[in-house]
PDB file of C-alpha atoms in Angstrom:
ATOM      1  CA  ASP A 276       0.000   0.000   0.000  1.00  0.00           C
ATOM      2  CA  LEU A 277       1.101   3.532  -0.731  1.00  0.00           C
ATOM      3  CA  ALA A 278       1.728   5.857   2.197  1.00  0.00           C
ATOM      4  CA  SER A 279      -1.150   8.205   3.054  1.00  0.00           C
ATOM      5  CA  PRO A 280       0.772  11.396   2.150  1.00  0.00           C
ATOM      6  CA  VAL A 281       1.555   9.917  -1.272  1.00  0.00           C
ATOM      7  CA  GLN A 282      -2.119   9.157  -1.867  1.00  0.00           C
ATOM      8  CA  ALA A 283      -3.101  12.672  -0.785  1.00  0.00           C
ATOM      9  CA  ALA A 284      -0.495  14.212  -3.112  1.00  0.00           C
ATOM     10  CA  ALA A 285      -1.710  12.045  -6.006  1.00  0.00           C
ATOM     11  CA  VAL A 286      -5.320  13.143  -5.483  1.00  0.00           C
ATOM     12  CA  ALA A 287      -4.255  16.797  -5.350  1.00  0.00           C
ATOM     13  CA  GLY A 288      -2.270  16.328  -8.566  1.00  0.00           C
ATOM     14  CA  VAL A 289      -5.314  14.893 -10.332  1.00  0.00           C
ATOM     15  CA  GLY A 290      -7.251  18.032  -9.423  1.00  0.00           C
ATOM     16  CA  LEU A 291      -4.586  20.239 -10.967  1.00  0.00           C
ATOM     17  CA  LEU A 292      -4.358  18.044 -14.060  1.00  0.00           C
ATOM     18  CA  TYR A 293      -8.123  18.077 -14.711  1.00  0.00           C
ATOM     19  CA  GLN A 294      -8.766  21.639 -13.537  1.00  0.00           C
ATOM     20  CA  GLY A 295     -12.040  23.003 -14.911  1.00  0.00           C
ATOM     21  CA  SER A 296     -12.758  19.893 -16.970  1.00  0.00           C
ATOM     22  CA  ALA A 297     -15.924  18.776 -15.107  1.00  0.00           C
ATOM     23  CA  HIS A 298     -14.751  15.194 -15.622  1.00  0.00           C
ATOM     24  CA  ARG A 299     -17.692  13.053 -14.541  1.00  0.00           C
ATOM     25  CA  LEU A 300     -15.781   9.919 -13.554  1.00  0.00           C
ATOM     26  CA  LEU A 301     -13.330  11.883 -11.404  1.00  0.00           C
ATOM     27  CA  THR A 302     -16.127  13.944  -9.852  1.00  0.00           C
ATOM     28  CA  GLU A 303     -18.019  10.839  -8.826  1.00  0.00           C
ATOM     29  CA  PHE A 304     -14.848   9.156  -7.590  1.00  0.00           C
ATOM     30  CA  LEU A 305     -13.827  12.134  -5.445  1.00  0.00           C
ATOM     31  CA  LEU A 306     -17.323  12.451  -3.960  1.00  0.00           C
ATOM     32  CA  ASN A 307     -17.271   8.796  -2.980  1.00  0.00           C
ATOM     33  CA  GLU A 308     -13.764   9.091  -1.549  1.00  0.00           C
ATOM     34  CA  MET A 309     -14.828  11.989   0.661  1.00  0.00           C
ATOM     35  CA  GLY A 310     -17.582   9.902   2.206  1.00  0.00           C
ATOM     36  CA  LYS A 311     -15.551   6.706   2.340  1.00  0.00           C
ATOM     37  CA  ARG A 312     -15.616   4.883   5.661  1.00  0.00           C
ATOM     38  CA  PRO A 313     -12.519   3.310   7.227  1.00  0.00           C
ATOM     39  CA  THR A 314     -12.038  -0.255   6.068  1.00  0.00           C
ATOM     40  CA  VAL A 315      -8.670  -1.942   6.478  1.00  0.00           C
ATOM     41  CA  ASP A 316      -6.392  -0.478   9.132  1.00  0.00           C
ATOM     42  CA  GLN A 317      -3.960   0.952   6.593  1.00  0.00           C
ATOM     43  CA  ASN A 318      -6.623   3.426   5.483  1.00  0.00           C
ATOM     44  CA  THR A 319      -7.175   4.994   8.907  1.00  0.00           C
ATOM     45  CA  ASP A 320      -3.984   7.081   8.931  1.00  0.00           C
ATOM     46  CA  ASP A 321      -4.140  10.747   7.919  1.00  0.00           C
ATOM     47  CA  ARG A 322      -7.783  10.510   6.892  1.00  0.00           C
ATOM     48  CA  GLU A 323      -8.366  14.200   7.522  1.00  0.00           C
ATOM     49  CA  GLY A 324      -5.532  15.291   5.226  1.00  0.00           C
ATOM     50  CA  TYR A 325      -6.530  12.862   2.479  1.00  0.00           C
ATOM     51  CA  ASN A 326     -10.156  13.959   2.663  1.00  0.00           C
ATOM     52  CA  LEU A 327      -9.194  17.622   2.489  1.00  0.00           C
ATOM     53  CA  CYS A 328      -7.137  16.905  -0.644  1.00  0.00           C
ATOM     54  CA  CYS A 329     -10.143  15.122  -2.153  1.00  0.00           C
ATOM     55  CA  GLY A 330     -12.292  18.190  -1.484  1.00  0.00           C
ATOM     56  CA  LEU A 331      -9.766  20.595  -2.956  1.00  0.00           C
ATOM     57  CA  SER A 332      -9.314  18.327  -5.973  1.00  0.00           C
ATOM     58  CA  LEU A 333     -13.085  18.109  -6.469  1.00  0.00           C
ATOM     59  CA  GLY A 334     -13.247  21.885  -6.374  1.00  0.00           C
ATOM     60  CA  MET A 335     -10.441  22.170  -8.911  1.00  0.00           C
ATOM     61  CA  VAL A 336     -11.998  19.678 -11.331  1.00  0.00           C
ATOM     62  CA  ASN A 337     -15.289  21.617 -11.213  1.00  0.00           C
ATOM     63  CA  LEU A 338     -13.823  25.083 -10.626  1.00  0.00           C
ATOM     64  CA  CYS A 339     -16.313  27.903 -11.344  1.00  0.00           C
ATOM     65  CA  LEU A 340     -18.671  25.510 -13.139  1.00  0.00           C
ATOM     66  CA  ARG A 341     -21.836  26.728 -11.444  1.00  0.00           C
ATOM     67  CA  ASP A 342     -23.644  29.906 -12.406  1.00  0.00           C
ATOM     68  CA  GLY A 343     -25.895  32.133 -10.332  1.00  0.00           C
ATOM     69  CA  SER A 344     -28.950  29.999 -11.130  1.00  0.00           C
ATOM     70  CA  ASN A 345     -27.254  26.946  -9.537  1.00  0.00           C
ATOM     71  CA  LYS A 346     -26.964  25.169 -12.873  1.00  0.00           C
ATOM     72  CA  PHE A 347     -23.871  23.361 -14.016  1.00  0.00           C
ATOM     73  CA  VAL A 348     -22.204  24.636 -17.149  1.00  0.00           C
ATOM     74  CA  ASN A 349     -21.862  20.911 -17.934  1.00  0.00           C
ATOM     75  CA  ASP A 350     -25.295  19.305 -17.517  1.00  0.00           C
ATOM     76  CA  GLY A 351     -23.723  15.849 -17.380  1.00  0.00           C
ATOM     77  CA  LEU A 352     -23.135  16.282 -13.616  1.00  0.00           C
ATOM     78  CA  SER A 353     -26.609  17.408 -12.598  1.00  0.00           C
ATOM     79  CA  ASP A 354     -27.729  13.936 -11.492  1.00  0.00           C
ATOM     80  CA  LEU A 355     -24.899  13.523  -8.967  1.00  0.00           C
ATOM     81  CA  ASP A 356     -26.564  15.833  -6.390  1.00  0.00           C
ATOM     82  CA  ILE A 357     -23.187  17.346  -5.609  1.00  0.00           C
ATOM     83  CA  GLU A 358     -24.477  20.216  -3.453  1.00  0.00           C
ATOM     84  CA  GLU A 359     -26.737  17.976  -1.391  1.00  0.00           C
ATOM     85  CA  ARG A 360     -23.964  15.486  -0.705  1.00  0.00           C
ATOM     86  CA  LEU A 361     -21.394  18.157   0.113  1.00  0.00           C
ATOM     87  CA  HIS A 362     -23.816  19.886   2.470  1.00  0.00           C
ATOM     88  CA  ARG A 363     -24.432  16.562   4.202  1.00  0.00           C
ATOM     89  CA  TYR A 364     -20.687  16.140   4.604  1.00  0.00           C
ATOM     90  CA  ILE A 365     -20.539  19.599   6.194  1.00  0.00           C
ATOM     91  CA  VAL A 366     -23.408  19.367   8.697  1.00  0.00           C
ATOM     92  CA  GLY A 367     -23.373  15.603   9.332  1.00  0.00           C
ATOM     93  CA  GLY A 368     -26.223  13.208   9.982  1.00  0.00           C
ATOM     94  CA  VAL A 369     -27.107   9.770   8.702  1.00  0.00           C
ATOM     95  CA  ASP A 370     -25.558   8.904   5.358  1.00  0.00           C
ATOM     96  CA  GLN A 371     -28.157   6.598   3.841  1.00  0.00           C
ATOM     97  CA  SER A 372     -26.771   6.714   0.302  1.00  0.00           C
ATOM     98  CA  SER A 373     -23.291   5.779   1.481  1.00  0.00           C
ATOM     99  CA  ALA A 374     -24.659   2.833   3.467  1.00  0.00           C
ATOM    100  CA  LYS A 375     -26.502   1.513   0.430  1.00  0.00           C
ATOM    101  CA  GLN A 376     -23.438   1.853  -1.762  1.00  0.00           C
ATOM    102  CA  ARG A 377     -21.307   0.024   0.786  1.00  0.00           C
ATOM    103  CA  ASN A 378     -23.824  -2.821   1.000  1.00  0.00           C
ATOM    104  CA  ARG A 379     -23.935  -3.191  -2.768  1.00  0.00           C
ATOM    105  CA  GLY A 380     -20.155  -3.128  -2.957  1.00  0.00           C
ATOM    106  CA  ALA A 381     -19.852  -5.769  -0.238  1.00  0.00           C
ATOM    107  CA  ASP A 382     -22.356  -8.007  -1.982  1.00  0.00           C
ATOM    108  CA  ARG A 383     -20.425  -7.795  -5.248  1.00  0.00           C
ATOM    109  CA  ALA A 384     -17.062  -8.352  -3.598  1.00  0.00           C
ATOM    110  CA  PHE A 385     -18.014 -11.193  -1.285  1.00  0.00           C
ATOM    111  CA  GLY A 386     -20.846 -12.869  -3.167  1.00  0.00           C
ATOM    112  CA  GLY A 387     -23.550 -11.795  -0.726  1.00  0.00           C
ATOM    113  CA  VAL A 388     -21.457 -12.231   2.410  1.00  0.00           C
ATOM    114  CA  ASN A 389     -21.066  -9.133   4.548  1.00  0.00           C
ATOM    115  CA  GLY A 390     -17.693  -7.453   4.455  1.00  0.00           C
ATOM    116  CA  ASP A 391     -16.706  -7.911   8.108  1.00  0.00           C
ATOM    117  CA  SER A 392     -13.149  -8.742   7.079  1.00  0.00           C
ATOM    118  CA  GLU A 393     -12.866  -5.284   5.495  1.00  0.00           C
ATOM    119  CA  ARG A 394     -14.058  -3.347   8.549  1.00  0.00           C
ATOM    120  CA  SER A 395     -11.561  -1.328  10.512  1.00  0.00           C
ATOM    121  CA  SER A 396     -10.625  -2.643  13.935  1.00  0.00           C
ATOM    122  CA  ARG A 397      -9.615   0.869  15.036  1.00  0.00           C
ATOM    123  CA  ILE A 398     -12.538   3.105  14.089  1.00  0.00           C
ATOM    124  CA  TYR A 399     -16.289   2.534  14.175  1.00  0.00           C
ATOM    125  CA  GLU A 400     -18.521   5.252  12.742  1.00  0.00           C
ATOM    126  CA  GLY A 401     -21.796   3.455  12.059  1.00  0.00           C
ATOM    127  CA  ASN A 402     -24.109   5.226   9.628  1.00  0.00           C
ATOM    128  CA  MET A 403     -23.300   8.709  10.913  1.00  0.00           C
ATOM    129  CA  ILE A 404     -21.072  11.010   8.909  1.00  0.00           C
ATOM    130  CA  ASN A 405     -17.864  11.957  10.704  1.00  0.00           C
ATOM    131  CA  VAL A 406     -17.823  15.707  10.027  1.00  0.00           C
ATOM    132  CA  ASP A 407     -14.413  16.041  11.683  1.00  0.00           C
ATOM    133  CA  VAL A 408     -13.098  14.224   8.616  1.00  0.00           C
ATOM    134  CA  THR A 409     -15.473  15.341   5.847  1.00  0.00           C
ATOM    135  CA  ALA A 410     -16.376  18.965   6.681  1.00  0.00           C
ATOM    136  CA  PRO A 411     -13.182  20.861   5.716  1.00  0.00           C
ATOM    137  CA  GLY A 412     -12.868  19.312   2.241  1.00  0.00           C
ATOM    138  CA  ALA A 413     -16.595  19.557   1.509  1.00  0.00           C
ATOM    139  CA  THR A 414     -16.685  23.212   2.592  1.00  0.00           C
ATOM    140  CA  MET A 415     -13.822  24.210   0.327  1.00  0.00           C
ATOM    141  CA  ALA A 416     -15.141  22.131  -2.589  1.00  0.00           C
ATOM    142  CA  LEU A 417     -18.540  23.840  -2.429  1.00  0.00           C
ATOM    143  CA  GLY A 418     -16.933  27.270  -2.423  1.00  0.00           C
ATOM    144  CA  MET A 419     -14.634  26.483  -5.344  1.00  0.00           C
ATOM    145  CA  ILE A 420     -17.411  24.984  -7.485  1.00  0.00           C
ATOM    146  CA  TYR A 421     -19.563  28.092  -6.945  1.00  0.00           C
ATOM    147  CA  HIS A 422     -16.667  30.566  -7.090  1.00  0.00           C
ATOM    148  CA  ARG A 423     -17.888  34.008  -8.228  1.00  0.00           C
ATOM    149  CA  SER A 424     -21.376  32.637  -8.943  1.00  0.00           C
ATOM    150  CA  GLY A 425     -23.035  35.001  -6.453  1.00  0.00           C
ATOM    151  CA  SER A 426     -25.471  32.250  -5.452  1.00  0.00           C
ATOM    152  CA  LYS A 427     -27.309  33.362  -2.301  1.00  0.00           C
ATOM    153  CA  SER A 428     -28.736  29.886  -1.681  1.00  0.00           C
ATOM    154  CA  VAL A 429     -25.298  28.269  -1.595  1.00  0.00           C
ATOM    155  CA  ALA A 430     -23.929  31.133   0.495  1.00  0.00           C
ATOM    156  CA  SER A 431     -26.671  30.476   3.035  1.00  0.00           C
ATOM    157  CA  LEU A 432     -25.498  26.854   3.324  1.00  0.00           C
ATOM    158  CA  LEU A 433     -22.070  28.175   4.296  1.00  0.00           C
ATOM    159  CA  SER A 434     -23.294  30.807   6.732  1.00  0.00           C
ATOM    160  CA  LEU A 435     -22.163  30.668  10.347  1.00  0.00           C
ATOM    161  CA  PRO A 436     -24.618  29.312  12.951  1.00  0.00           C
ATOM    162  CA  ASP A 437     -27.122  31.905  14.167  1.00  0.00           C
ATOM    163  CA  THR A 438     -27.578  30.620  17.733  1.00  0.00           C
ATOM    164  CA  SER A 439     -25.195  30.057  20.624  1.00  0.00           C
ATOM    165  CA  PHE A 440     -26.125  26.387  20.848  1.00  0.00           C
ATOM    166  CA  ALA A 441     -25.470  25.755  17.146  1.00  0.00           C
ATOM    167  CA  LEU A 442     -22.212  27.718  17.314  1.00  0.00           C
ATOM    168  CA  ASP A 443     -20.909  25.495  20.117  1.00  0.00           C
ATOM    169  CA  THR A 444     -21.321  22.425  17.894  1.00  0.00           C
ATOM    170  CA  VAL A 445     -18.940  23.688  15.179  1.00  0.00           C
ATOM    171  CA  ARG A 446     -15.176  23.715  15.588  1.00  0.00           C
ATOM    172  CA  PRO A 447     -13.463  27.139  15.248  1.00  0.00           C
ATOM    173  CA  ASP A 448     -11.362  26.033  12.279  1.00  0.00           C
ATOM    174  CA  PHE A 449     -14.538  24.860  10.517  1.00  0.00           C
ATOM    175  CA  LEU A 450     -16.051  28.313  11.074  1.00  0.00           C
ATOM    176  CA  PHE A 451     -12.994  29.828   9.406  1.00  0.00           C
ATOM    177  CA  SER A 452     -13.387  27.474   6.421  1.00  0.00           C
ATOM    178  CA  ARG A 453     -17.037  28.470   6.039  1.00  0.00           C
ATOM    179  CA  VAL A 454     -16.194  32.183   6.010  1.00  0.00           C
ATOM    180  CA  VAL A 455     -13.509  31.650   3.339  1.00  0.00           C
ATOM    181  CA  SER A 456     -15.737  29.430   1.215  1.00  0.00           C
ATOM    182  CA  LYS A 457     -18.686  31.813   1.450  1.00  0.00           C
ATOM    183  CA  ALA A 458     -16.420  34.649   0.345  1.00  0.00           C
ATOM    184  CA  LEU A 459     -15.406  32.586  -2.693  1.00  0.00           C
ATOM    185  CA  VAL A 460     -19.065  32.212  -3.662  1.00  0.00           C
ATOM    186  CA  LEU A 461     -19.889  35.898  -3.108  1.00  0.00           C
ATOM    187  CA  TRP A 462     -16.557  37.063  -4.496  1.00  0.00           C
ATOM    188  CA  ASP A 463     -17.911  40.223  -6.167  1.00  0.00           C
ATOM    189  CA  ASP A 464     -19.551  41.326  -2.899  1.00  0.00           C
ATOM    190  CA  ILE A 465     -16.266  41.452  -0.964  1.00  0.00           C
ATOM    191  CA  GLU A 466     -15.320  44.934   0.226  1.00  0.00           C
ATOM    192  CA  ALA A 467     -12.130  46.149   1.868  1.00  0.00           C
ATOM    193  CA  THR A 468     -14.085  47.787   4.695  1.00  0.00           C
ATOM    194  CA  GLU A 469     -14.617  47.234   8.388  1.00  0.00           C
ATOM    195  CA  LYS A 470     -18.360  47.093   7.753  1.00  0.00           C
ATOM    196  CA  TRP A 471     -17.991  44.065   5.470  1.00  0.00           C
ATOM    197  CA  ILE A 472     -15.774  42.277   7.975  1.00  0.00           C
ATOM    198  CA  LYS A 473     -18.296  42.853  10.763  1.00  0.00           C
ATOM    199  CA  SER A 474     -21.094  41.611   8.511  1.00  0.00           C
ATOM    200  CA  GLN A 475     -19.454  38.162   8.527  1.00  0.00           C
ATOM    201  CA  ILE A 476     -20.027  37.902  12.291  1.00  0.00           C
ATOM    202  CA  PRO A 477     -23.403  36.430  13.337  1.00  0.00           C
ATOM    203  CA  ILE A 478     -25.895  39.030  14.556  1.00  0.00           C
ATOM    204  CA  PHE A 479     -26.336  37.508  18.010  1.00  0.00           C
ATOM    205  CA  ILE A 480     -22.584  37.721  18.669  1.00  0.00           C
ATOM    206  CA  ARG A 481     -22.445  41.355  17.583  1.00  0.00           C
ATOM    207  CA  SER A 482     -25.434  42.166  19.780  1.00  0.00           C
ATOM    208  CA  SER A 483     -23.964  40.418  22.814  1.00  0.00           C
ATOM    209  CA  TYR A 484     -20.627  42.144  22.244  1.00  0.00           C
ATOM    210  CA  ALA A 485     -22.271  45.582  21.999  1.00  0.00           C
ATOM    211  CA  ASN A 486     -24.410  44.994  25.126  1.00  0.00           C
ATOM    212  CA  PHE A 487     -21.401  43.838  27.124  1.00  0.00           C
ATOM    213  CA  ARG A 488     -19.403  46.864  26.055  1.00  0.00           C
ATOM    214  CA  ARG A 489     -22.185  49.298  26.964  1.00  0.00           C
ATOM    215  CA  LYS A 490     -22.542  47.668  30.365  1.00  0.00           C
ATOM    216  CA  ALA A 491     -18.805  47.955  31.005  1.00  0.00           C
ATOM    217  CA  GLU A 492     -18.808  51.625  30.032  1.00  0.00           C
ATOM    218  CA  ARG A 493     -21.843  52.416  32.178  1.00  0.00           C
ATOM    219  CA  ASN A 494     -20.684  50.594  35.313  1.00  0.00           C
ATOM    220  CA  SER A 495     -16.989  51.388  35.489  1.00  0.00           C
ATOM    221  CA  GLY A 496     -16.120  54.137  33.040  1.00  0.00           C
ATOM    222  CA  MET A 497     -12.572  53.957  31.743  1.00  0.00           C
ATOM    223  CA  ASP A 498     -11.645  51.187  34.185  1.00  0.00           C
ATOM    224  CA  GLY A 499     -14.480  49.108  32.763  1.00  0.00           C
ATOM    225  CA  LEU A 500     -13.240  49.725  29.238  1.00  0.00           C
ATOM    226  CA  ALA A 501      -9.767  48.566  30.238  1.00  0.00           C
ATOM    227  CA  THR A 502     -11.219  45.420  31.789  1.00  0.00           C
ATOM    228  CA  PHE A 503     -13.338  44.869  28.698  1.00  0.00           C
ATOM    229  CA  ALA A 504     -10.288  45.242  26.429  1.00  0.00           C
ATOM    230  CA  ALA A 505      -8.296  42.787  28.549  1.00  0.00           C
ATOM    231  CA  MET A 506     -11.126  40.224  28.442  1.00  0.00           C
ATOM    232  CA  SER A 507     -11.445  40.682  24.676  1.00  0.00           C
ATOM    233  CA  MET A 508      -7.740  40.012  24.146  1.00  0.00           C
ATOM    234  CA  GLU A 509      -7.905  36.950  26.396  1.00  0.00           C
ATOM    235  CA  GLY A 510     -10.865  35.598  24.477  1.00  0.00           C
ATOM    236  CA  LYS A 511      -9.060  36.234  21.192  1.00  0.00           C
ATOM    237  CA  ARG A 512      -5.992  34.330  22.390  1.00  0.00           C
ATOM    238  CA  ASP A 513      -8.185  31.423  23.516  1.00  0.00           C
ATOM    239  CA  SER A 514      -9.929  31.272  20.145  1.00  0.00           C
ATOM    240  CA  HIS A 515      -6.593  31.244  18.324  1.00  0.00           C
ATOM    241  CA  GLN A 516      -5.357  28.473  20.613  1.00  0.00           C
ATOM    242  CA  ASN A 517      -8.484  26.421  19.847  1.00  0.00           C
ATOM    243  CA  VAL A 518      -7.853  26.750  16.120  1.00  0.00           C
ATOM    244  CA  PHE A 519      -4.256  25.526  16.331  1.00  0.00           C
ATOM    245  CA  ASP A 520      -5.089  22.765  18.811  1.00  0.00           C
TER     246      ASP A 520
END
């Protein structure tokens, strides 16, 4: 078996080689690889890196091939439900289609006998999608496919959570990927202004931030502002630490 970094590099090279070609076979292959479950133990190493390369390669193969009406320039890919599958890889849930494909593949390979010998002895994921593995690649692929399309519907799929509870369920680095990917989709709407940057922050966070600042100013004057600034810097350092952890 080839080492995992070699496989990841090969997949990335395929994306560069077939950039903008909308190659159907490669598109379908990369989609399936992104949702692939661990089988033999050799395939459990560096899954996150390999999956990210699959997502970037998928985005390169279909780079800018969607227009504002969410239609593929090449209609030969419309039946693959690329957006639906990528969104499922981003948010998680039960992957029914992947389970069916695995069952059919096991039946063909083992003549109707289940593929227990191919199951990983290290990782068990069941029928749930492991977003820690699939989300980064799927997020970037969706943004690259819809690059400069201006599609509001796709941009809404990449928006940050709008409640505190939903925000706590998404890793900080995944939030960063969503912001970058959404900016790729709405490329022509990007502005080099503070207003645009603040618009990327969910409304409930901006409201809480403003309320906290007003309370600090009202209760303690300049001392409260100093305390507020110190707490803001501490929170910023913690968020950066979470990203790199």
